[in-house]
GROMACS .gro file of C-alpha atoms in nm:
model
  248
    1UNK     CA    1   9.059   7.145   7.685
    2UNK     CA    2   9.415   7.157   7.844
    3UNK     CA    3   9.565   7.520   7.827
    4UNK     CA    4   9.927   7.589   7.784
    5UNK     CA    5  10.190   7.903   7.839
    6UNK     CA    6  10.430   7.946   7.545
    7UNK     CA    7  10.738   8.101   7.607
    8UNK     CA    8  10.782   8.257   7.223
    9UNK     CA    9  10.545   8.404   6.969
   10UNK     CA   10  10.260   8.159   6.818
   11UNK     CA   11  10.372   8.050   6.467
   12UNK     CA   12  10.220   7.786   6.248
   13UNK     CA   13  10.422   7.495   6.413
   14UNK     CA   14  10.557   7.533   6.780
   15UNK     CA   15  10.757   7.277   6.994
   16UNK     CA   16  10.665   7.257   7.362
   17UNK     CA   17  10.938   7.108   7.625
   18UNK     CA   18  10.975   7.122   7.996
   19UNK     CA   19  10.694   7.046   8.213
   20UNK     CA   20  10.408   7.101   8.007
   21UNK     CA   21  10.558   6.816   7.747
   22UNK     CA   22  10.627   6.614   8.078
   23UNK     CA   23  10.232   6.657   8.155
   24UNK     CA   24  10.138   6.601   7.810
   25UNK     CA   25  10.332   6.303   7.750
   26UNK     CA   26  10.306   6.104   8.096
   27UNK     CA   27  10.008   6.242   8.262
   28UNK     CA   28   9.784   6.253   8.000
   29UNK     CA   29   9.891   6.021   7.752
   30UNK     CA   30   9.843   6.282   7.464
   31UNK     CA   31   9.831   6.110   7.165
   32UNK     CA   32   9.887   6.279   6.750
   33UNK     CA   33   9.604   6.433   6.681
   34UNK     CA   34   9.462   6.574   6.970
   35UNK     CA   35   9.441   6.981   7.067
   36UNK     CA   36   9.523   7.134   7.363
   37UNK     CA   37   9.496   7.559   7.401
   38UNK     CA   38   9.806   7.773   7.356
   39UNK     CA   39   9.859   8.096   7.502
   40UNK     CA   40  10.181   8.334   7.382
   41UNK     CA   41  10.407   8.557   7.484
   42UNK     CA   42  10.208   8.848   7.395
   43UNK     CA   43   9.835   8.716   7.497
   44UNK     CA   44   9.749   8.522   7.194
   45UNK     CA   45   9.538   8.210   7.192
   46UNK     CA   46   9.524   7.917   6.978
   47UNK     CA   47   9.421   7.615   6.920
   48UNK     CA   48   9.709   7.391   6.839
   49UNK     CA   49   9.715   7.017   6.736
   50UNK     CA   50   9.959   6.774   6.845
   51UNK     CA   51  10.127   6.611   6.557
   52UNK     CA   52  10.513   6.452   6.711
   53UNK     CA   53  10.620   6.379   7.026
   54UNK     CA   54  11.032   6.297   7.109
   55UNK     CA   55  11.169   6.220   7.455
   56UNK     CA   56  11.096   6.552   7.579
   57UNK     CA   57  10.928   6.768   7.343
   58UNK     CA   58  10.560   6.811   7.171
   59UNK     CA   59  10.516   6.943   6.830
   60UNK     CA   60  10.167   7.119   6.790
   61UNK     CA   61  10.034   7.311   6.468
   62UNK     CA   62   9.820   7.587   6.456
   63UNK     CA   63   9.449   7.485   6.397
   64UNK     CA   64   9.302   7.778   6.494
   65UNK     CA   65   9.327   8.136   6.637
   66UNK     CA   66   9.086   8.259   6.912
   67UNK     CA   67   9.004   8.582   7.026
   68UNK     CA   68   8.968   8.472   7.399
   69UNK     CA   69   9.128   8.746   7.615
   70UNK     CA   70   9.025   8.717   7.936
   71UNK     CA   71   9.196   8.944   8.098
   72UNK     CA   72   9.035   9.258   8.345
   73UNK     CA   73   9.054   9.576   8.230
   74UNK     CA   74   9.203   9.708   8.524
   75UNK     CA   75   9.574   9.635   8.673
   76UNK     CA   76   9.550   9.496   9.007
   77UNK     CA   77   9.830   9.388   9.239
   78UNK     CA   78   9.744   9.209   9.583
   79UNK     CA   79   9.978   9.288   9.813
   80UNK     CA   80   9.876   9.006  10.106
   81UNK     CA   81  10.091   8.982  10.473
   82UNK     CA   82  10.211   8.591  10.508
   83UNK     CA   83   9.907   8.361  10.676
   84UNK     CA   84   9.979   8.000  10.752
   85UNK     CA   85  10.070   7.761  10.468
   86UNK     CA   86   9.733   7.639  10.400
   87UNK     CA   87   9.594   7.979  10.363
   88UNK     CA   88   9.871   8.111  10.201
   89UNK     CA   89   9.801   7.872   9.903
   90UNK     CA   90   9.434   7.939   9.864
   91UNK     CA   91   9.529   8.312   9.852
   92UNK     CA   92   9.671   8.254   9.577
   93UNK     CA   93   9.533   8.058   9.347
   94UNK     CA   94   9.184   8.265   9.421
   95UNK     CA   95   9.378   8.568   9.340
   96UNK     CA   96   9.448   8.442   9.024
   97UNK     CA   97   9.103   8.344   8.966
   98UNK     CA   98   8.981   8.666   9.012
   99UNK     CA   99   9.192   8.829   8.801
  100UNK     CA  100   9.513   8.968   9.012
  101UNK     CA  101   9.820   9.062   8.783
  102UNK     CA  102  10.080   9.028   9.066
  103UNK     CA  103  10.111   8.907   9.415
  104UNK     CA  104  10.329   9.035   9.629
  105UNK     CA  105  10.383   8.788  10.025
  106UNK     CA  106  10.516   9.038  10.261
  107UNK     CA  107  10.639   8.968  10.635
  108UNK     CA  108  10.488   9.206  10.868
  109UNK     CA  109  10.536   9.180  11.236
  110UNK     CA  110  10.208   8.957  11.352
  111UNK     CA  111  10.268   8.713  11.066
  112UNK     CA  112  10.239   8.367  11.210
  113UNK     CA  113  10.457   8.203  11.011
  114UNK     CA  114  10.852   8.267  10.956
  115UNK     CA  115  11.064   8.200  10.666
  116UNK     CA  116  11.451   8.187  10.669
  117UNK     CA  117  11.584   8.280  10.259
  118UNK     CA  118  11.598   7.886  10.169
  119UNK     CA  119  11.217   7.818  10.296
  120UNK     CA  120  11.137   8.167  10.139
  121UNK     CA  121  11.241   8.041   9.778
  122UNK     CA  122  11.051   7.748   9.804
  123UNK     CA  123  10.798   7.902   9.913
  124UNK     CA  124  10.731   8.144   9.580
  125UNK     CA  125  10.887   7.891   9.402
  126UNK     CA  126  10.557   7.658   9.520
  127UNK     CA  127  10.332   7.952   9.553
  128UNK     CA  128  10.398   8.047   9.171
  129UNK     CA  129  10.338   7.702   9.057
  130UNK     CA  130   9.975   7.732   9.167
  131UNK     CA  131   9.944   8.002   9.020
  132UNK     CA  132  10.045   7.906   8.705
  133UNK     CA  133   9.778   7.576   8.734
  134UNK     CA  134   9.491   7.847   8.847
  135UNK     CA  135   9.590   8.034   8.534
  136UNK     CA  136   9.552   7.766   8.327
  137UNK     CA  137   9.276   7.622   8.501
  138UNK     CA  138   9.055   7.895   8.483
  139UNK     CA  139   9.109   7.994   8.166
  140UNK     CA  140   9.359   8.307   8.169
  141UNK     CA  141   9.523   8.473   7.859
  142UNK     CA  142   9.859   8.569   8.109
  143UNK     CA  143  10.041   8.402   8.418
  144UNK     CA  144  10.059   8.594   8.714
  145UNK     CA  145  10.370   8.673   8.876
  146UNK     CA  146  10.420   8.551   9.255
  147UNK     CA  147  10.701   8.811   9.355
  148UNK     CA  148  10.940   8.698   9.608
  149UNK     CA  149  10.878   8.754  10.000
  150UNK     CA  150  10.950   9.092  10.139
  151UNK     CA  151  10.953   9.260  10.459
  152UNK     CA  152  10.639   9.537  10.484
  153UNK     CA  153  10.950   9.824  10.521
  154UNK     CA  154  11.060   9.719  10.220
  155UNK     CA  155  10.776   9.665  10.007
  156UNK     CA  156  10.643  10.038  10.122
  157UNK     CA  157  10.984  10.224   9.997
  158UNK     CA  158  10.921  10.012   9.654
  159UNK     CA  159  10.841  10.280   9.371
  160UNK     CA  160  10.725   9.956   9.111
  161UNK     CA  161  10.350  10.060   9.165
  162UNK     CA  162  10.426  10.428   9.146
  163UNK     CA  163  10.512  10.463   8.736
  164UNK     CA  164  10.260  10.647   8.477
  165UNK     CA  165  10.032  10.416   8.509
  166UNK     CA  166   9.764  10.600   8.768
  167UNK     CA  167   9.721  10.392   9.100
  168UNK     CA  168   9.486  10.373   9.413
  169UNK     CA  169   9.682  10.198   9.737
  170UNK     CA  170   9.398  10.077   9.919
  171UNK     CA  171   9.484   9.942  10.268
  172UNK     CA  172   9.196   9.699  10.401
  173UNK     CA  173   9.228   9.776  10.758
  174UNK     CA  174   9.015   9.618  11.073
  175UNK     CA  175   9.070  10.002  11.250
  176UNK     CA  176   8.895  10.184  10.989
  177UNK     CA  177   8.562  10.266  11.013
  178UNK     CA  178   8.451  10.530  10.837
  179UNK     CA  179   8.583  10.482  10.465
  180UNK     CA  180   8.448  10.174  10.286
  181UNK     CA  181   8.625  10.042  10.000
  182UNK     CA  182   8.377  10.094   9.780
  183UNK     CA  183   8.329  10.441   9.865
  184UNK     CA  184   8.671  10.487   9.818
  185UNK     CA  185   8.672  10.322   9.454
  186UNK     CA  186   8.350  10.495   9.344
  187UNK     CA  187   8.563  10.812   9.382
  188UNK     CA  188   8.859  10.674   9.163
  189UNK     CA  189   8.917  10.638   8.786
  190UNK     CA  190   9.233  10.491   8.871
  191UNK     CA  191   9.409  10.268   8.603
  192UNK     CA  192   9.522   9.992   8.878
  193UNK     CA  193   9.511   9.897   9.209
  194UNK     CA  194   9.729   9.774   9.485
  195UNK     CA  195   9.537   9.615   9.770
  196UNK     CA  196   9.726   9.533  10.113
  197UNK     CA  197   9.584   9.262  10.308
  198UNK     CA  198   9.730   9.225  10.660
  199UNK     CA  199   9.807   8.856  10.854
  200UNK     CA  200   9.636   8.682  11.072
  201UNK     CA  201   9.728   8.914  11.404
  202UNK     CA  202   9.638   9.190  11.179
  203UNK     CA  203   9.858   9.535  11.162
  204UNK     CA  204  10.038   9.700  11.456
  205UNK     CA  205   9.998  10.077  11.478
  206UNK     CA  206  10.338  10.152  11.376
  207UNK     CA  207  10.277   9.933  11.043
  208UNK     CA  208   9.950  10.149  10.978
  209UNK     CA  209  10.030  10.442  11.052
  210UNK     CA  210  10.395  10.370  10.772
  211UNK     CA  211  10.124  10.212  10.512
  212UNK     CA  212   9.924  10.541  10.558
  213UNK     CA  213  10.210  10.761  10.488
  214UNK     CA  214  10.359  10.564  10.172
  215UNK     CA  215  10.002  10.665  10.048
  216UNK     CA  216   9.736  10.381  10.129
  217UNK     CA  217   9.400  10.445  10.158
  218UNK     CA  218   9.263  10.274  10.465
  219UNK     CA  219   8.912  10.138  10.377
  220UNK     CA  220   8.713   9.905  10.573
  221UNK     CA  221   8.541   9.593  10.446
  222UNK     CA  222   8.247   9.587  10.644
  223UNK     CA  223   8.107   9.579  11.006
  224UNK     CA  224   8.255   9.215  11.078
  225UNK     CA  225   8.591   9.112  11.112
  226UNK     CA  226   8.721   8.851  10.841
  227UNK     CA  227   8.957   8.600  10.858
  228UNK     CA  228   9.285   8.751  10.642
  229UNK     CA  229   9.238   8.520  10.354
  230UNK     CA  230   8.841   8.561  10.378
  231UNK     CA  231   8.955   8.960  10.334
  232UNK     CA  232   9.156   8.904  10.076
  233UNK     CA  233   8.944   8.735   9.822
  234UNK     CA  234   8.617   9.005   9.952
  235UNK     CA  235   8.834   9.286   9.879
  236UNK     CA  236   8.982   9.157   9.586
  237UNK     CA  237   8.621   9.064   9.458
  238UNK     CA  238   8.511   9.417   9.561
  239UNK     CA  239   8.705   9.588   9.321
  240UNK     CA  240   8.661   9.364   9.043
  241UNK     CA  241   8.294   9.372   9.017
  242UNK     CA  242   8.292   9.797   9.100
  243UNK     CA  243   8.606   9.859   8.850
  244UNK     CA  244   8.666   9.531   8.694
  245UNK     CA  245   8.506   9.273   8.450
  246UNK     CA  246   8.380   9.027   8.767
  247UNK     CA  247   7.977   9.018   8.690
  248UNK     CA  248   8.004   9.179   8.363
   0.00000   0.00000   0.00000
């Protein structure tokens, strides 16, 4: 069943414009009386009939509520260097799939790839639009936000994942040896987690030696090297099914 965001509280009748009518209406031909899923504002799920339709909206009344939250228990941020277009986009939407709350591109000297601001903005702008299908798709109770592209420098001297809310910075990275990352989260009771996923050159020494002094944890993610988005979806997996809800 088709699964929509609503931007407002779930009441007994909602109206639905923008794209999601736009889908509704033209690509699938929705018709009065059928149901689609709606998810609020605050993480609420319905199911919601369609009763009206104008040129541009949907009117939907509440059938049903669910208790469907899918959502981890944990917080967890993926902080993941830029990797070629292709890559970029499977990044993401597998993110979202396994259950990131944020992803954060950053530009790190042995990124491939090169954005001036105009690209950049159409980049997240794109990049957060699959997210927002993988949300939907896979059956999420809250979008994920795509944050826009930032140099490493800057995204280190950021204090966003340093609030009340206790945090482990692990840093997958292919010089590490000693600490795995699940050594390092079988040590943790941690709240959320930020995991930094270098490009496809990987991290100069400079760059490590900076993430290791805002407070990362290097960890390694095995004995073989992995492609960056092959690392980011294994570490990102990792710390789902050791602190997470992935195999529960």
């Amino acid at each position: 069943m088709r699964r929509l965001f609503y931007k407002g509280i779930l009441a007994d009748t909602i109206e639905i414009g923008g794209a999601d009518a736009h889908h509704l209406m033209h690509v699938m031909r929705a018709k009065p009386g059928q149901e689609v899923i709606v998810v609020d504002d605050e993480n609420q799920v319905a199911r919601m009939e369609m009763t009206a339709f104008t040129s541009d909206t949907v009117t939907m009344k509440l059938v049903e509520r669910l208790d469907a939250d899918t959502e981890s228990p944990i917080r967890l941020v993926l902080a993941v260097c830029l990797l070629k277009a292709d890559k970029m986009d499977f990044v993401v939407q597998k993110a979202v799939e396994l259950g990131v709350n944020c992803i954060v591109p950053v530009a790190s000297h042995n990124c491939v790839v090169r954005y001036d601001s105009k690209k950049a903005a159409q980049r997240q702008q794109r990049w957060q639009k699959i997210a927002d299908e993988a949300a939907k798709q896979c059956g999420r109770t809250a979008l994920v936000e795509v944050r826009p592209i930032e140099s490493l420098q800057k995204f280190l001297c950021h204090a966003w994942y340093e609030d009340d809310m206790d945090s482990e910075f692990l840093f997958c990275y292919e010089n590490e040896q000693n600490v795995s990352v699940r050594e390092c989260l079988q040590r943790t009771t941690s709240e959320r987690y930020l995991l930094l996923i270098g490009p496809e050159g990987g991290f100069t020494l400079e760059e490590a030696e900076a993430v290791i002094k805002a407070g990362g944890q290097s960890v390694t993610l095995g004995p073989r090297i992995l492609r960056a988005e092959t690392a980011a979806i294994a570490g990102l997996s990792i710390v789902q099914f050791e602190k997470g809800d992935l195999g529960s």
